[in-house]
mmCIF file of C-alpha atoms in Angstrom:
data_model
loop_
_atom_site.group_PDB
_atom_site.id
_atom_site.type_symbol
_atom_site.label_atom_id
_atom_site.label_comp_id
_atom_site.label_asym_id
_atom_site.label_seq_id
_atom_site.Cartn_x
_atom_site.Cartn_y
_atom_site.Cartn_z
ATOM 1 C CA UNK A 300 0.000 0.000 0.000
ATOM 2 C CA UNK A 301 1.174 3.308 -0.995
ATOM 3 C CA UNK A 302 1.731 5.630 2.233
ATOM 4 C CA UNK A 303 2.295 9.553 2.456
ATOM 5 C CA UNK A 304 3.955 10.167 5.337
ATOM 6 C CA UNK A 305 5.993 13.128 4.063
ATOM 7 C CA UNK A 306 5.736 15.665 0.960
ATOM 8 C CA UNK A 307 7.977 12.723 -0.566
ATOM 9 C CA UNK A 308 7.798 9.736 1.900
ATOM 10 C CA UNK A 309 6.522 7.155 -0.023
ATOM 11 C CA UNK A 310 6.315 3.568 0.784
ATOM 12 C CA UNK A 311 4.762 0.327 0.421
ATOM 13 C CA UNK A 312 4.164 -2.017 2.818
ATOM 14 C CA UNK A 313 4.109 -6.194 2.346
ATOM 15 C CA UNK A 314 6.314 -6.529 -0.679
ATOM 16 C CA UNK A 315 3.235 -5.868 -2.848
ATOM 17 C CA UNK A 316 2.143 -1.858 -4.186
ATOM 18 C CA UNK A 317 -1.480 -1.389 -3.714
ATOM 19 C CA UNK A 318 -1.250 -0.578 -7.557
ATOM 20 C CA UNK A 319 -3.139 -2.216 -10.092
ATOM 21 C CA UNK A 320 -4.956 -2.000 -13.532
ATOM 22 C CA UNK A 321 -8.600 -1.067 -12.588
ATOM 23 C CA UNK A 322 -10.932 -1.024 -16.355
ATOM 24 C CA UNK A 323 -13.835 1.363 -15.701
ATOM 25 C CA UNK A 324 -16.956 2.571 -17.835
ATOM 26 C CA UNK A 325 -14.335 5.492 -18.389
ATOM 27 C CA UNK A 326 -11.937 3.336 -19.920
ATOM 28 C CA UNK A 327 -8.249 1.758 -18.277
ATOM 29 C CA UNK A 328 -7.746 3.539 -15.198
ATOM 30 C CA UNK A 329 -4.682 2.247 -12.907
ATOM 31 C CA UNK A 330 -5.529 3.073 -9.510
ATOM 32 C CA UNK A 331 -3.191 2.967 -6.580
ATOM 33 C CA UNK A 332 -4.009 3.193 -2.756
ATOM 34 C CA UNK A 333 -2.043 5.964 -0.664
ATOM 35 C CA UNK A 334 -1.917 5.419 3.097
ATOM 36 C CA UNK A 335 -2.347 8.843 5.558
ATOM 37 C CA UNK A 336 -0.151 8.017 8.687
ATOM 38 C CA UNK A 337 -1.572 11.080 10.920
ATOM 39 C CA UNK A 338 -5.028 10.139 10.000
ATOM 40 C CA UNK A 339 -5.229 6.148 9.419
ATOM 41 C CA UNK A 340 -7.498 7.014 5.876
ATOM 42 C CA UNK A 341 -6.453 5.499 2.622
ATOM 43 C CA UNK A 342 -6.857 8.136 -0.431
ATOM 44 C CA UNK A 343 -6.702 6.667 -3.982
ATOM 45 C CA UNK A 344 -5.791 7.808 -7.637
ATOM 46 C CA UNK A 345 -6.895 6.425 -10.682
ATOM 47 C CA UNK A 346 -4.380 7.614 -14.176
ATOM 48 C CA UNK A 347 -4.902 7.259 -17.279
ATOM 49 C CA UNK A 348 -2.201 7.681 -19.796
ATOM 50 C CA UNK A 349 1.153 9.212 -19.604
ATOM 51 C CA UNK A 350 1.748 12.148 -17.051
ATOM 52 C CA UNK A 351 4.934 13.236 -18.197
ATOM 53 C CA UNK A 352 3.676 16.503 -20.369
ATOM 54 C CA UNK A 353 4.690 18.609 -21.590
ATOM 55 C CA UNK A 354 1.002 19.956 -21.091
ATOM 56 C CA UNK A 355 -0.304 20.696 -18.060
ATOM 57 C CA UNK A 356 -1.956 17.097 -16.312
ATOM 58 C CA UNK A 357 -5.961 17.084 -16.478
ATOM 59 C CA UNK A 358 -6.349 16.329 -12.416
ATOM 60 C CA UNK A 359 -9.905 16.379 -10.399
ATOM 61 C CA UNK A 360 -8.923 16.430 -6.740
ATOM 62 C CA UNK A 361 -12.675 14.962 -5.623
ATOM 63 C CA UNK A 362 -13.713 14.841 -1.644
ATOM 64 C CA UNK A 363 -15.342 11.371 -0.788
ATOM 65 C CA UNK A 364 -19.035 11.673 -0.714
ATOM 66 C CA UNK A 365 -21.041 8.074 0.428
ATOM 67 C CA UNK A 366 -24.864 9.304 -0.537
ATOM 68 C CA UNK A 367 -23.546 10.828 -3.799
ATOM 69 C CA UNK A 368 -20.771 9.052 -5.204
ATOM 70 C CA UNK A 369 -22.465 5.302 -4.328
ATOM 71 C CA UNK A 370 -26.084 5.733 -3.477
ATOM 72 C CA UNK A 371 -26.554 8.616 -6.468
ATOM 73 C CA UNK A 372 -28.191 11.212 -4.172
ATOM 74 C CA UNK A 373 -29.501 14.548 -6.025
ATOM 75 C CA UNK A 374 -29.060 16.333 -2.862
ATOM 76 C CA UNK A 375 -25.565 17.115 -4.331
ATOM 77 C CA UNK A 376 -23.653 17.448 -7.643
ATOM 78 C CA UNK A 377 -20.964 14.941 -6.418
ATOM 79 C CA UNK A 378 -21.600 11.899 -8.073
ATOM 80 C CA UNK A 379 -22.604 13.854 -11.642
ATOM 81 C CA UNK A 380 -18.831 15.466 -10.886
ATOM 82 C CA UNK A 381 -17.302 12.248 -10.015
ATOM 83 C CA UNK A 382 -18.915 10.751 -13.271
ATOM 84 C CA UNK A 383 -18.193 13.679 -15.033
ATOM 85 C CA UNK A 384 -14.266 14.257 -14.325
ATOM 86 C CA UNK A 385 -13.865 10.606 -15.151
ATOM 87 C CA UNK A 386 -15.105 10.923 -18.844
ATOM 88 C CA UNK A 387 -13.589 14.194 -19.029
ATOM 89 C CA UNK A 388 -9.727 12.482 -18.514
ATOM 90 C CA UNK A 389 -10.994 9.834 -20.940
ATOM 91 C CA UNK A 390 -11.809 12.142 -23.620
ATOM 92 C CA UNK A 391 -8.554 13.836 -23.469
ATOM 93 C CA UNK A 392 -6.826 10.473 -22.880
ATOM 94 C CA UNK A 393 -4.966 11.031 -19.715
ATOM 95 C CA UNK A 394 -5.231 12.284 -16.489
ATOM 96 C CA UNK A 395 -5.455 11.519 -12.459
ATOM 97 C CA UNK A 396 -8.282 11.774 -10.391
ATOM 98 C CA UNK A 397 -7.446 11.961 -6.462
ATOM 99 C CA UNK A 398 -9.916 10.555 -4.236
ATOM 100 C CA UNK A 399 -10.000 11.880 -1.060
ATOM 101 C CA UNK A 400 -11.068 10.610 2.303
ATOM 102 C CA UNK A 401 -13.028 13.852 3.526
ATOM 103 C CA UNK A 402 -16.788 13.310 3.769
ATOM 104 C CA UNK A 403 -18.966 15.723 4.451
ATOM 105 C CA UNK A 404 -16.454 18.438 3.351
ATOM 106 C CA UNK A 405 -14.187 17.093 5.890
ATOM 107 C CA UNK A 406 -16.983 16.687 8.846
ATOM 108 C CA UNK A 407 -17.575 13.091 8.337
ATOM 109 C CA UNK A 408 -20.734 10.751 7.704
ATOM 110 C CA UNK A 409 -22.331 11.043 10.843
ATOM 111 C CA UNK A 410 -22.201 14.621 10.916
ATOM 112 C CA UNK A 411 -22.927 15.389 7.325
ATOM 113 C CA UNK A 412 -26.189 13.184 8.355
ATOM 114 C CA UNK A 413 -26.975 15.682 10.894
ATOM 115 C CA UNK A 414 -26.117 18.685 8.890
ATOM 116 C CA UNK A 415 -28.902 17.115 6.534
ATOM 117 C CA UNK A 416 -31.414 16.838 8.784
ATOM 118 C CA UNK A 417 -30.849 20.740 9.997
ATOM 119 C CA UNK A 418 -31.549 21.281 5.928
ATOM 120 C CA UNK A 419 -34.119 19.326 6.413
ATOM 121 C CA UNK A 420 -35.895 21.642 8.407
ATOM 122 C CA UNK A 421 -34.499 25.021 6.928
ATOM 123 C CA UNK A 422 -30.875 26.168 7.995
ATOM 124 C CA UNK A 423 -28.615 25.232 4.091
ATOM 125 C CA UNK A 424 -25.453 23.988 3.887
ATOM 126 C CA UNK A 425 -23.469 26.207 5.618
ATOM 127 C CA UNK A 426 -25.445 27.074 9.035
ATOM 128 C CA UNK A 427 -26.450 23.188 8.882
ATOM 129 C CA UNK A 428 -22.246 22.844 9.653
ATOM 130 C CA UNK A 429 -21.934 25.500 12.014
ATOM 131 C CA UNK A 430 -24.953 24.623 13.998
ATOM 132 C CA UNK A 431 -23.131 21.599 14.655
ATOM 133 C CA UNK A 432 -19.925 23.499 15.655
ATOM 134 C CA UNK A 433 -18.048 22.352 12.522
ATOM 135 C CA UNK A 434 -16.279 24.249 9.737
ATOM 136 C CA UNK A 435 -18.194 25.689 6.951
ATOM 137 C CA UNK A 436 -15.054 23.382 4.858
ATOM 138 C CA UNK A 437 -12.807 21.644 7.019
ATOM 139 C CA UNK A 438 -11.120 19.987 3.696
ATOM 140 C CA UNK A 439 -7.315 20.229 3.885
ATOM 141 C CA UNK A 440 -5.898 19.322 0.382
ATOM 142 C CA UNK A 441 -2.357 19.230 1.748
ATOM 143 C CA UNK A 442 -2.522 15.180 1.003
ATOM 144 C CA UNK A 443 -3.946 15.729 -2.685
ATOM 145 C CA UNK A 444 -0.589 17.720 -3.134
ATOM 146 C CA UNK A 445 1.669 15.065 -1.866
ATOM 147 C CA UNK A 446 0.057 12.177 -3.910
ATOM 148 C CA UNK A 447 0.322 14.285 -7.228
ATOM 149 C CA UNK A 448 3.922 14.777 -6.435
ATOM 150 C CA UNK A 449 4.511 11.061 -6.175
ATOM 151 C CA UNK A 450 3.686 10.904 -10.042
ATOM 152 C CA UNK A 451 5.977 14.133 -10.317
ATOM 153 C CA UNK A 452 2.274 16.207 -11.692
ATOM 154 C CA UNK A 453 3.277 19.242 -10.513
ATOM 155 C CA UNK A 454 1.449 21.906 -13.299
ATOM 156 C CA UNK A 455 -2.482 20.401 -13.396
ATOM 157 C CA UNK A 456 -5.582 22.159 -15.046
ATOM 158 C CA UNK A 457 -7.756 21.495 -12.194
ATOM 159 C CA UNK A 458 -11.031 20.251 -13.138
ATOM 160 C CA UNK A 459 -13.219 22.516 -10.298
ATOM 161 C CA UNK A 460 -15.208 25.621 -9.292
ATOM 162 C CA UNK A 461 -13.502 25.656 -6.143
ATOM 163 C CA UNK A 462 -11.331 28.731 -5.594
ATOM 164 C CA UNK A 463 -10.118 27.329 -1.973
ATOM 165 C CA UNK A 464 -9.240 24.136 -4.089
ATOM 166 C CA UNK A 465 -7.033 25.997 -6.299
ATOM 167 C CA UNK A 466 -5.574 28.264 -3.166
ATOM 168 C CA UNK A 467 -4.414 25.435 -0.809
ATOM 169 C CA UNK A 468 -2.843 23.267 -3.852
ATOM 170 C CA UNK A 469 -1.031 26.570 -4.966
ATOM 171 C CA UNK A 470 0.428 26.741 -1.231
ATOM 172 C CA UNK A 471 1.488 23.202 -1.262
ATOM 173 C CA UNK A 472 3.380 23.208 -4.415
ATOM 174 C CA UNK A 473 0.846 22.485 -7.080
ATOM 175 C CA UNK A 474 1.065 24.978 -9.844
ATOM 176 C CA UNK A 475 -2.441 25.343 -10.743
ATOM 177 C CA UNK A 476 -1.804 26.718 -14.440
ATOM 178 C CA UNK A 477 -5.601 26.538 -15.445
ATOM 179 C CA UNK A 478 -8.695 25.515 -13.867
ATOM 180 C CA UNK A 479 -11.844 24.040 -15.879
ATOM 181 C CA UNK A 480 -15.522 24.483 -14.415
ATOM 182 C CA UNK A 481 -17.354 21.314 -13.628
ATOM 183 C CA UNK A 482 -21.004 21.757 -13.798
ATOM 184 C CA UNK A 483 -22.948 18.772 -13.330
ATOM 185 C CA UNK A 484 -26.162 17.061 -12.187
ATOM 186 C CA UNK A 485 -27.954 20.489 -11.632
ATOM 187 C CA UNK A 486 -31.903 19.525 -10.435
ATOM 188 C CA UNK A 487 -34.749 20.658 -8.572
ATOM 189 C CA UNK A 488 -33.161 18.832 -5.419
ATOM 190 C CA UNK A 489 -29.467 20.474 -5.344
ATOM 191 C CA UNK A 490 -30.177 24.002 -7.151
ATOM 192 C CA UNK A 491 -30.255 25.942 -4.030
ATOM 193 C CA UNK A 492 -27.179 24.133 -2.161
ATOM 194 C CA UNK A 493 -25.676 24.691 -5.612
ATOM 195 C CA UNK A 494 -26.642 28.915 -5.191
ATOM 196 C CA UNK A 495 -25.591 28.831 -1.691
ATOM 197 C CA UNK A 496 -22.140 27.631 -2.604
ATOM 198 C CA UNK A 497 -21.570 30.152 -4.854
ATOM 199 C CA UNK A 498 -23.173 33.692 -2.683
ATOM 200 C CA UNK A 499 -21.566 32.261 0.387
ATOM 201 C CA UNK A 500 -18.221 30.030 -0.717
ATOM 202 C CA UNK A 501 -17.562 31.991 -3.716
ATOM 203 C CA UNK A 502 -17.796 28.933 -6.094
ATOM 204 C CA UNK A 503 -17.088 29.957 -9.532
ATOM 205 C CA UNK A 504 -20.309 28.258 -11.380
ATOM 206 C CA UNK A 505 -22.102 31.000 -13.525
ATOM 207 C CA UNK A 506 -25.983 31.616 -12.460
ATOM 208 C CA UNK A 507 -27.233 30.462 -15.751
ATOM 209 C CA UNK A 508 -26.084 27.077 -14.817
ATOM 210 C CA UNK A 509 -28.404 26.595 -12.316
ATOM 211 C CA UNK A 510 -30.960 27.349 -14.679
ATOM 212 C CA UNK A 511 -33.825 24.907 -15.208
ATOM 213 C CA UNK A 512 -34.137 24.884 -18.200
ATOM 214 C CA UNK A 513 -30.631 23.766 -19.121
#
């Protein structure tokens, strides 16, 4: 298993690399399994094709989300990004997407559970988390950084609409030299979650995307 203990401590444990071919809907991902000492959570990237350049590496840096990603909740646009980064890299032929362990924009299951339930009966996404005494984000993307440095990515065109995304990789290293929006799965269920994360987290998606009639 691939483990990050450092900004370049990589190692693997049992003889074996938790890396491995890993065919998809998307087409031939690899994926290989990165190990977080200070936090015991396993993060994973899938690539596609060769990193090396000279162009700058097509990389979506995607939070874990359970209801979304797996259970295809329209409470969120996670799943539609997940599914929508992955055919994205396979368009352009290569790419890494970096799965990370941070549910509930780094508040965990149980929480983001609760948070729902607050939504449930009015507060939105952000007073749901501080009603709880959490973050608004408690993300850290300090990991992300480290596991595209073990492929030596270091210039990306981030696939997000994210400008804290984009920030923290910057301070870490990552030369962000473009980003690319990522609009998906818009509905009746996730528009105003979607309008609350731009007027409050200053995500760049345009209004006209949450339209309804798009």
């Amino acid at each position: 298993m691939g483990s990050v203990a450092s900004e370049t401590g990589v190692t693997e444990l049992g003889g074996v690399p938790a890396d491995a071919r890993l065919p998809t809907n998307y087409g031939d991902f690899r994926i290989r399994v990165f190990h977080e000492e200070s936090t015991g959570f396993d993060h994973v990237a899938l690539t596609l094709g060769d990193l090396t350049g000279p162009d700058p590496v097509l990389v979506r840096v995607h939070s874990e989300c359970l209801t979304g990603d797996a259970f295809g909740s329209l409470r969120c646009d996670c799943g539609a990004q997940l599914d929508a980064a992955m055919r994205q890299i396979q368009d352009v032929g290569w790419g890494c997407l970096v799965y990370l362990r941070q549910e509930g924009r780094g508040i965990g299951l149980h929480a983001k559970i609760q948070a729902y339930n607050l939504q449930d009966r009015g507060a939105d996404t952000l007073d749901a988390n501080l009603l709880l005494g959490h973050p608004v984000d408690a993300r850290d993307y300090r990991i992300a950084s480290e596991i595209l440095r073990a492929f030596e990515i270091d210039g990306v065109c981030l696939l997000t609409n994210n400008p804290d995304k984009v920030r923290q990789l910057g301070q870490h290293g990552i030369d962000v030299v473009e980003t690319m929006p990522l609009v998906a799965g818009v509905g009746d269920e996730n528009r105003e979650y979607l309008a609350t994360k731009i007027d409050r987290m200053g995500h760049e998606i345009r209004e006209d995307d949450l339209d309804g009639s798009r």
